[in-house]
XYZ file of C-alpha atoms in Angstrom:
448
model
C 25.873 -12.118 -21.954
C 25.987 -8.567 -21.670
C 23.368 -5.843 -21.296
C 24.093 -4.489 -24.581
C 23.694 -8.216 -26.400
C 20.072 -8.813 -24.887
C 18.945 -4.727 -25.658
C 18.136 -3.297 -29.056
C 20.156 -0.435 -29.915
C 17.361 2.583 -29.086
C 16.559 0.878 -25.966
C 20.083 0.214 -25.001
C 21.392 3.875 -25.841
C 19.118 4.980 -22.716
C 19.974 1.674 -20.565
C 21.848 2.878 -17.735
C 24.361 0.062 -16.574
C 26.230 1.771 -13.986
C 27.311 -0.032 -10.986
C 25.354 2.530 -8.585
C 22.343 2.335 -11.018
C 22.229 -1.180 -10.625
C 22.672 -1.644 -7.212
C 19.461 1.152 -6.251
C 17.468 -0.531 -8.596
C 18.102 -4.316 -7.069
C 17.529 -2.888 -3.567
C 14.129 -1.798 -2.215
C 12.710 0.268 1.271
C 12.389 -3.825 2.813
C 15.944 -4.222 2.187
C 15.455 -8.084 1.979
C 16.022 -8.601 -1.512
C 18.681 -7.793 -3.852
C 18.540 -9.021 -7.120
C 19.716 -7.029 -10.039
C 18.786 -5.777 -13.427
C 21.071 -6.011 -16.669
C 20.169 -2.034 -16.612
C 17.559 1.169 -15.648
C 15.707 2.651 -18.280
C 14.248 6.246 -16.963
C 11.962 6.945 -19.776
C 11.110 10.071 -20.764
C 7.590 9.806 -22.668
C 5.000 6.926 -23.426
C 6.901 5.984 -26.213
C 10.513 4.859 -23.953
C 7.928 2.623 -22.178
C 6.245 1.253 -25.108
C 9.701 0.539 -26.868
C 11.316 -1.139 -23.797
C 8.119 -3.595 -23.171
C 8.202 -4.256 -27.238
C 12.088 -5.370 -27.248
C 11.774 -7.156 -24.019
C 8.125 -9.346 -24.761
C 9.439 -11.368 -27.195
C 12.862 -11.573 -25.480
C 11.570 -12.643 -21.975
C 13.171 -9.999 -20.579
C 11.674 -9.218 -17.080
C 10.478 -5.698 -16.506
C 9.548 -3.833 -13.584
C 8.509 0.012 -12.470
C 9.756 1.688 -9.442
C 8.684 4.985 -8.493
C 9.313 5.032 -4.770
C 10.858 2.143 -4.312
C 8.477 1.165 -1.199
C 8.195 -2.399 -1.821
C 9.267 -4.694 0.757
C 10.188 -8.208 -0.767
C 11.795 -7.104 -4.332
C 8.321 -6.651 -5.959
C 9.581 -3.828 -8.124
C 12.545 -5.427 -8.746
C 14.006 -7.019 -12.244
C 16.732 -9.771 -11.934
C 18.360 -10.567 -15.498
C 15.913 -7.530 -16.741
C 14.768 -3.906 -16.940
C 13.973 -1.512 -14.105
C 11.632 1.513 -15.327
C 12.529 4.459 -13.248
C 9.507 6.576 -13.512
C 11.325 9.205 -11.980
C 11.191 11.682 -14.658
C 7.339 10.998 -15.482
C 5.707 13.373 -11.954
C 3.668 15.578 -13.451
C 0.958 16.433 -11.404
C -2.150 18.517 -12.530
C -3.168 20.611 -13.867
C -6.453 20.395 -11.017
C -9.861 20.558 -12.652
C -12.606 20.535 -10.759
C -13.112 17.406 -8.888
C -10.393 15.812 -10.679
C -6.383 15.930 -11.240
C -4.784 13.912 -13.724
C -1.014 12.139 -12.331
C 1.812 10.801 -13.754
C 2.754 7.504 -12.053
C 5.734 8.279 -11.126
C 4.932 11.016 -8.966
C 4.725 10.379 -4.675
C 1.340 11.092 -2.993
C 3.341 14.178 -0.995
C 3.525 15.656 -5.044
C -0.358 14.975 -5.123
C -1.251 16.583 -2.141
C 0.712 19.511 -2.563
C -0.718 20.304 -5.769
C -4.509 19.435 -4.929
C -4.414 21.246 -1.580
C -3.935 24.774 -3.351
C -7.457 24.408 -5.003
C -8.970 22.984 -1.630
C -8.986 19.575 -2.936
C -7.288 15.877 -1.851
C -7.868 12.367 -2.767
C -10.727 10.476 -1.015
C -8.317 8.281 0.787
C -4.734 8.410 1.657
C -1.885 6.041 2.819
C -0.509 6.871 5.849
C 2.785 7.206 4.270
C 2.923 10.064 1.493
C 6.188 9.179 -0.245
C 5.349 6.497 -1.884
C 4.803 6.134 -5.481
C 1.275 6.901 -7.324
C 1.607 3.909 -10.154
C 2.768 1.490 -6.745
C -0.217 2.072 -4.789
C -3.029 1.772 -7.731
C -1.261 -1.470 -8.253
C -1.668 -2.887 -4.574
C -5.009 -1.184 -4.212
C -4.212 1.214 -0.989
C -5.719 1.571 2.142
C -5.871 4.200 4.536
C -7.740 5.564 7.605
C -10.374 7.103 5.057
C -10.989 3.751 3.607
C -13.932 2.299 5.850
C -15.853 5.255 3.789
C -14.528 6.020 0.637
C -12.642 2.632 -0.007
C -9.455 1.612 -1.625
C -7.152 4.939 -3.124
C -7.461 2.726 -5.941
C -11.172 3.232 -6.206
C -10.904 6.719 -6.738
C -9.329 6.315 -9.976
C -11.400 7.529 -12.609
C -9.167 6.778 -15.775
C -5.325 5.061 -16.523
C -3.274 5.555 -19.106
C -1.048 2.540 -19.800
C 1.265 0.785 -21.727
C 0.617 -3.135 -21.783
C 3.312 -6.201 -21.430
C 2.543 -6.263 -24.952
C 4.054 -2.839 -25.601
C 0.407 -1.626 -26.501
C -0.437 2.061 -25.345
C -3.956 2.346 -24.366
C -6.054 4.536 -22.146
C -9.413 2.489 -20.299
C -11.661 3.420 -17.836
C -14.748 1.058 -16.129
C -16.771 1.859 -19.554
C -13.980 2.097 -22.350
C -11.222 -1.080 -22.346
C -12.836 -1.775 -18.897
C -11.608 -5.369 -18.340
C -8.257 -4.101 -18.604
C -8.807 -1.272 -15.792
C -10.233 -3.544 -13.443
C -6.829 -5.852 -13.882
C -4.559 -3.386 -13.637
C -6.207 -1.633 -10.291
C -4.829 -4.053 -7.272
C -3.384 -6.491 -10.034
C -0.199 -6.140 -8.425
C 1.139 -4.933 -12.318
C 1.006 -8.307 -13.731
C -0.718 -6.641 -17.065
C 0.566 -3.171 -17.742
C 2.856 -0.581 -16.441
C 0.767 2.446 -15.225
C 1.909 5.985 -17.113
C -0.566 8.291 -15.988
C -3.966 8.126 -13.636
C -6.800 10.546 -13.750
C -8.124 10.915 -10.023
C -10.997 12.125 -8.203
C -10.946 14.802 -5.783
C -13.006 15.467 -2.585
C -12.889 18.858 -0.703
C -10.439 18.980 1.751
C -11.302 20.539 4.987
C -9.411 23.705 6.709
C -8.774 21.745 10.500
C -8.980 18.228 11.592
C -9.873 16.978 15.267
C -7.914 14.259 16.409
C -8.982 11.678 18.678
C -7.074 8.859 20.530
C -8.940 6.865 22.513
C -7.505 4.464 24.376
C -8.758 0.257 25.781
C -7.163 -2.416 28.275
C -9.298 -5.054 26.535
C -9.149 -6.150 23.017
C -13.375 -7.227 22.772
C -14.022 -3.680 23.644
C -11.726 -1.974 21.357
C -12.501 -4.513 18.567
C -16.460 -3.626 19.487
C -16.091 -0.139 19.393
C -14.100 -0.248 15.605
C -16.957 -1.778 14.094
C -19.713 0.681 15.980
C -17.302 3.498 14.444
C -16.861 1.906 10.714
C -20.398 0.934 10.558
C -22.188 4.133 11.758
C -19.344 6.497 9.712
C -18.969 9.165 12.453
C -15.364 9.900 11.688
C -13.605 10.932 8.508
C -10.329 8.837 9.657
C -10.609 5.885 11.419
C -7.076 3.540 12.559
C -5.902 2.548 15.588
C -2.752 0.284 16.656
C -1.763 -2.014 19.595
C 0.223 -0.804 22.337
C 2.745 -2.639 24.520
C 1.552 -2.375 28.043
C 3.830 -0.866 30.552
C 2.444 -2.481 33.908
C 1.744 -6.075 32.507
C 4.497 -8.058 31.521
C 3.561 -8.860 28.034
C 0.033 -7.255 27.437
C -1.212 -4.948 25.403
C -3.376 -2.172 25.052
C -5.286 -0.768 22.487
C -6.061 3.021 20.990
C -8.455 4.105 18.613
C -7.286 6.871 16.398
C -10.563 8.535 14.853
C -10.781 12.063 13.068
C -13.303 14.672 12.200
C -12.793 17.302 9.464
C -14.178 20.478 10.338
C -13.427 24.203 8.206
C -13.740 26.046 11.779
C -14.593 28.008 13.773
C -17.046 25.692 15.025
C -15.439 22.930 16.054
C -17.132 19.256 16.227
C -19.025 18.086 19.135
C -17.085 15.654 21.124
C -19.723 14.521 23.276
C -21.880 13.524 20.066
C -19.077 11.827 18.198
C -17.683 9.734 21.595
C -21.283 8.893 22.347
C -21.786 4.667 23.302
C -18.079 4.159 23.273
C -16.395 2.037 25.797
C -12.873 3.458 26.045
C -10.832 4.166 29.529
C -9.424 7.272 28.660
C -9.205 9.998 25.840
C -6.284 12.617 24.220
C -7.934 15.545 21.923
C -6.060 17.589 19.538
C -6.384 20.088 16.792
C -4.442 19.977 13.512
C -4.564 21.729 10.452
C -5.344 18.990 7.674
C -2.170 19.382 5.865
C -0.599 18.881 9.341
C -2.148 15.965 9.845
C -1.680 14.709 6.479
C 2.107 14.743 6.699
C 2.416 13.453 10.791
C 4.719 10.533 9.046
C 7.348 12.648 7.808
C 8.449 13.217 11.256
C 8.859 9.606 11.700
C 10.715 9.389 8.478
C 13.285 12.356 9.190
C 14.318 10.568 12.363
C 14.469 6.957 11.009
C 16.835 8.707 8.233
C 19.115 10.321 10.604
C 19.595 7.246 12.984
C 19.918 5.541 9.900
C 17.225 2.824 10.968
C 15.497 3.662 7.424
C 18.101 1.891 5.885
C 17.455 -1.445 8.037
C 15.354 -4.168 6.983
C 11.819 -4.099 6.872
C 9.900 -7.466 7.024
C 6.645 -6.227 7.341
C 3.137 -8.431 7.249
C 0.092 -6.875 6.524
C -3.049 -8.909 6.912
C -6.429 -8.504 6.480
C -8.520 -10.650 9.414
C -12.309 -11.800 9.271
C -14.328 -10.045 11.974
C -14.946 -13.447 14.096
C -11.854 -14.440 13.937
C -9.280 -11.785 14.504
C -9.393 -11.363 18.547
C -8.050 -14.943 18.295
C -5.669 -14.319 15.322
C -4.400 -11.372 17.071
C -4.032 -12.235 20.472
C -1.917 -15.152 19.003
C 0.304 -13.124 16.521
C 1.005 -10.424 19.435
C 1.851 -13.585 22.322
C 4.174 -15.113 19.283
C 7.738 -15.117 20.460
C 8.630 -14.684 16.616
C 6.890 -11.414 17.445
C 8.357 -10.040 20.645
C 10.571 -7.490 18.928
C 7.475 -5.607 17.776
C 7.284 -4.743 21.685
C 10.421 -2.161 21.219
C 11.000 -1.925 17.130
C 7.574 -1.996 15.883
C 4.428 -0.478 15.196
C 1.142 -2.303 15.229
C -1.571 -0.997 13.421
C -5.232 -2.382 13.669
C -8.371 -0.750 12.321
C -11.696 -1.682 10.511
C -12.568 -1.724 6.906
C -16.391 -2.071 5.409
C -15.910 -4.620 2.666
C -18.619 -3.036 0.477
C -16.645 -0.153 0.278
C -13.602 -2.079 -0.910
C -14.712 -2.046 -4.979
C -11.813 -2.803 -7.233
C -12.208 -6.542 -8.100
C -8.990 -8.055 -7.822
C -8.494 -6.612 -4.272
C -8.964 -9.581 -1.915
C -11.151 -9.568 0.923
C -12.110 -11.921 3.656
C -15.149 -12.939 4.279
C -17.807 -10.404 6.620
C -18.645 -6.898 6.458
C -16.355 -5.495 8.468
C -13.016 -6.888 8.681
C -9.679 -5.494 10.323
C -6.098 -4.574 8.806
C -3.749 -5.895 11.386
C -0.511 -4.400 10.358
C 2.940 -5.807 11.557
C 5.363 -3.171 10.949
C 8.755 -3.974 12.146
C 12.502 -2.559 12.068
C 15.528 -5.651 11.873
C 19.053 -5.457 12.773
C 20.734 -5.809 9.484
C 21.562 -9.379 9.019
C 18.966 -10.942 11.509
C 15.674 -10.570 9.215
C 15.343 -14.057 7.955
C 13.562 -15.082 10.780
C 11.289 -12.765 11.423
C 10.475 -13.240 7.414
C 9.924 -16.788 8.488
C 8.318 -15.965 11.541
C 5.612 -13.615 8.611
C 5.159 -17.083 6.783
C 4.026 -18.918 10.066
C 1.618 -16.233 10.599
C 0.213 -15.787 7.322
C -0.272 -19.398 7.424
C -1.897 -19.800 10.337
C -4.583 -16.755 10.183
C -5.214 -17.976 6.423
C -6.069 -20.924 7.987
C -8.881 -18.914 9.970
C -10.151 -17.262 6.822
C -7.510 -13.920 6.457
C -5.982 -12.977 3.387
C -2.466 -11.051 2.990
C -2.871 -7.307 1.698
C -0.088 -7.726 -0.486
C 2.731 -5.815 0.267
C 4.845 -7.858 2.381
C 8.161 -9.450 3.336
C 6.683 -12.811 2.776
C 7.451 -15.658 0.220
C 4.710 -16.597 -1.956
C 4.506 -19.503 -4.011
C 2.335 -19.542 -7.349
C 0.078 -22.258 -5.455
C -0.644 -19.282 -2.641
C -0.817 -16.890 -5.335
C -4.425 -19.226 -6.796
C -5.590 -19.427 -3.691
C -4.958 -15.837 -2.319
C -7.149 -14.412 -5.704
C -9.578 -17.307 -5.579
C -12.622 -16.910 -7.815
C -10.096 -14.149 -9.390
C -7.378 -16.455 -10.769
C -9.074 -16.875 -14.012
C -10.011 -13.375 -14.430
C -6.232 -12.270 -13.411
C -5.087 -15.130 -15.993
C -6.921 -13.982 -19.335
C -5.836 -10.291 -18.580
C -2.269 -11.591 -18.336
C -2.540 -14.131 -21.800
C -3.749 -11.036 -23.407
C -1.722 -8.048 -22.291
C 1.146 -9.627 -20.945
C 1.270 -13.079 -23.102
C 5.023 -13.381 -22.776
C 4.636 -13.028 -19.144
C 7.623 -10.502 -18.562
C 5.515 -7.888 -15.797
C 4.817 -8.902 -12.311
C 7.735 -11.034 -11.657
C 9.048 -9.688 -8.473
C 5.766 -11.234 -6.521
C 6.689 -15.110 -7.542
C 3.748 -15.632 -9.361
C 5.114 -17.940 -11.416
C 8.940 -19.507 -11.788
C-alpha cells in the first residue's frame, strides 16, 4: 500500500515522500532506531495539524512531532505513519512582560535569543539549547535551575494544542486543566503541542561559576543536598570524573552558579561556607556565555563527526538513600567502562517539591539525584551498551529509582504501569478521551 492510498487527498498533497525526507524523519540524535514513515507533513498553521490527526484517528495511522529531533530511542519517530515537522511553526515572541508566547517547533537557543533582548529567560534551562520547545514540555525538562524553580515544564503558563482527536483547544491549570496537566511530561501520548505561553524571570548581566571538586562520593553527595536544600546557588549540577591516579576511581565536582548584574560580585567565602570539597576553580561569565557553554561541545562533536554516532544514553533519577550504592555500582559496571573515555557523567540534586507537573515521576525523598549516563558508541557496537541501560535501569528500579524518560532503553507497556504508578489511570482517561484511537505516543512502546 502506498502513501498516497492510506492519505486523503489535502493531507497527501503536502505529504512529502521523498527518499531523503523519509530517511531524516526515521532517524533521530540516538541513532539507534530507524523506522520509517509512509511520509513528512511540515504544516504550516493549526489547521495542517488538525487535518492530519483527523485523517489519521480513524485510520490508525501513527503520528509523531519532531522539532529537534533529540530523542534517543525513536520516540519521535512514526513507522507505517506521519512525521510532523514543526519546522516551519518557530515563532518566538513577541516578549510581554514576564511572559513570551512559543511556537513548538522552535529550539530553546530561538527562546533565549529573543527573551535575552528584554532582560528576560526561562526559569530553568536544559543544558543543551537546541533542542525542540514542544519535545521538552513533553518529557518535563530538567536543568541546573531545577532544584529551585522546577521542571522547564512548570513554567508553562498556557498550551495551545491540537488533540489525537484532531480537536484544537487551548487549556491552562484553570481552563481544560486535566488536559494541561497530561500533556506536560505526558511524553505526547494526548496531543501534539502547537504553541506554549511561558514565564519569564529576569536574567542577570554576569554569572560566577564554581567547580568544586571531591575524592569521596558521601561528601560530594552531602554537600549536593546542603546546596539544594539551603538554595545558595542559582545553578546547581555536577558530574563524575574518571580519576587519573586510581585505576578505576572516580572523583566528583560540584558545578554551582551565582547570578550577579555586577559590579559587585558575590561573596565566595559566604556561598562556599560548611562545604567539604578538596579544591576549587572560579570563573566569570557573562550569562549568555554561560548559557550557550554546550555549543562548543556540539561544534566539535560535528566536525569529528562523533555527533553522528550513536547515543545510548540512560538518565535516571535515584532516591537519596540509595544512590551512593546505585552509583558506585553503575560506575564499577564493566557494561560501563567506556564512559571512562567517551562519556560524560552528570550527577546533581533535585528538591522533589519543586518538581510540580503531575505526570513527571519522582522517587521517593526530598531530595533525590539525576545520575546521567551520557555516552558516545562506535557505530555498530551500541546494542550492548543499550542492554547494558536495561540491566541498570533494572537494577536501581529495584532500589526505588525511576527512568527520566528520555533514553536508549526498551520499555515494555508492563514498565510503562509501573514507571507512572498511581498515574496510569490518570494518563489512561486523558488518552481514551483525546487520543481514543491511540495513534500519538507510539515511539515510547506504550502499547503494541
Amino acid at each position: 500500500m502506498t502513501s498516497s492510498d492510506r492519505v486523503s487527498a489535502p493531507v497527501g498533497e503536502l505529504l512529502n515522500t521523498r527518499p531523503e525526507a523519509l530517511r531524516e524523519a526515521a532517524d533521530d540524535f540516538g541513532h539507534l532506531m530507524r523506522r520509517q514513515p509512509l511520509g513528512v507533513l511540515r504544516p504550516r498553521s493549526a489547521a495542517e495539524v488538525r487535518d492530519a490527526l483527523v485523517y489519521a484517528g480513524p485510520r490508525g495511522i501513527p503520528v509523531a512531532a519532531r522539532a529537534g529531533g533529540h530523542s534517543l530511542y525513536g520516540q519521535g519517530q512514526a513507522p507505517d505513519g506521519i512525521v510532523l515537522d514543526l519546522s516551519a511553526l518557530t515563532a518566538v515572541g513577541p516578549v510581554t512582560g514576564d511572559r513570551v508566547a512559543v511556537r513548538a517547533g522552535a529550539l530553546w537557543r530561538d527562546v533565549l535569543a529573543a527573551t535575552l533582548p528584554y532582560g528576560r529567560t526561562p526559569p530553568v534551562l536544559t543544558d543543551y539549547l537546541g533542542a525542540g520547545v514542544g519535545g521538552v514540555l513533553s518529557a518535563g525538562g530538567l536543568g541546573g535551575a531545577s532544584h529551585r524553580h522546577g521542571l522547564v515544564a512548570d513554567s508553562v503558563l498556557e498550551l495551545e494544542v491540537v488533540t489525537g482527536a484532531g480537536e484544537h483547544l487551548v487549556c491552562s491549570p484553570e481552563h481544560n486543566g486535566a488536559l494541561f496537566h497530561a500533556v506536560l511530561a505526558g511524553l505526547g501520548q494526548v496531543a501534539v503541542i502547537l504553541r506554549a505561553t511561558l514565564r519569564l524571570s529576569p536574567a542577570p548581566t554576569l554569572v560566577r561559576r564554581y567547580c568544586l571538586y571531591y575524592p569521596d562520593l558521601d561528601a560530594y553527595l552531602a554537600d549536593q543536598h546542603l546546596l539544594a536544600t539551603d538554595r545558595r546557588f542559582d545553578y546547581l549540577e555536577g558530574q563524575a570524573r574518571p580519576a587519573e591516579d586510581t585505576a578505576g576511581g572516580w572523583n566528583y565536582m560540584v558545578e554551582a552558579v551565582a547570578a550577579h548584574q555586577g559590579p559587585t560580585p558575590p561573596d565566595d567565602r559566604s556561598l562556599l561556607a560548611g562545604l567539604a570539597f578538596d579544591s576549587a576553580e572560579i570563573t566569570d561569565l557573562g550569562h549568555a556565555e554561560f548559557a550557550h557553554r554546550v555549543a562548543a561541545d556540539e561544534e566539535l562533536l560535528r566536525a569529528t563527526g562523533e555527533w553522528l554516532h550513536p547515543h545510548p544514553w540512560l538518565n535516571l533519577l535515584l532516591p537519596e538513600d540509595t544512590a551512593a550504592s546505585v552509583v558506585t555500582g553503575i560506575l564499577a559496571d564493566p557494561g560501563f567502562r567506556d564512559l571512562r573515555e567517551n562519556g560524560v557523567v552528570l550527577l546533581y540534586p533535585l528538591l522533589t517539591r519543586a518538581l510540580r507537573a503531575p505526570l513527571f515521576r519522582r522517587p521517593r525523598g526530598e531530595v533525590v539525584f539525576l545520575l546521567a549516563l551520557l555516552r558516545t558508541a562506535v557505530p555498530g557496537a551500541a546494542d550492548p551498551m543499550v542492554a547494558a541501560n536495561r540491566r541498570a535501569y533494572e537494577s536501581a528500579r529495584a532500589m526505588g529509582a525511576v527512568a527520566y524518560p528520555v533514553n536508549a532503553l526498551p520499555m515494555t507497556p508492563a514498565d510503562w504501569r509501573q514507571h507512572f504508578g498511581g498515574q496510569w489511570d490518570t494518563l489512561a482517561r486523558a488518552k481514551s478521551v483525546h487520543d481514543p484511537h491511540g495513534i500519538l505516543g507510539r515511539g515510547h512502546g506504550m502499547t503494541r
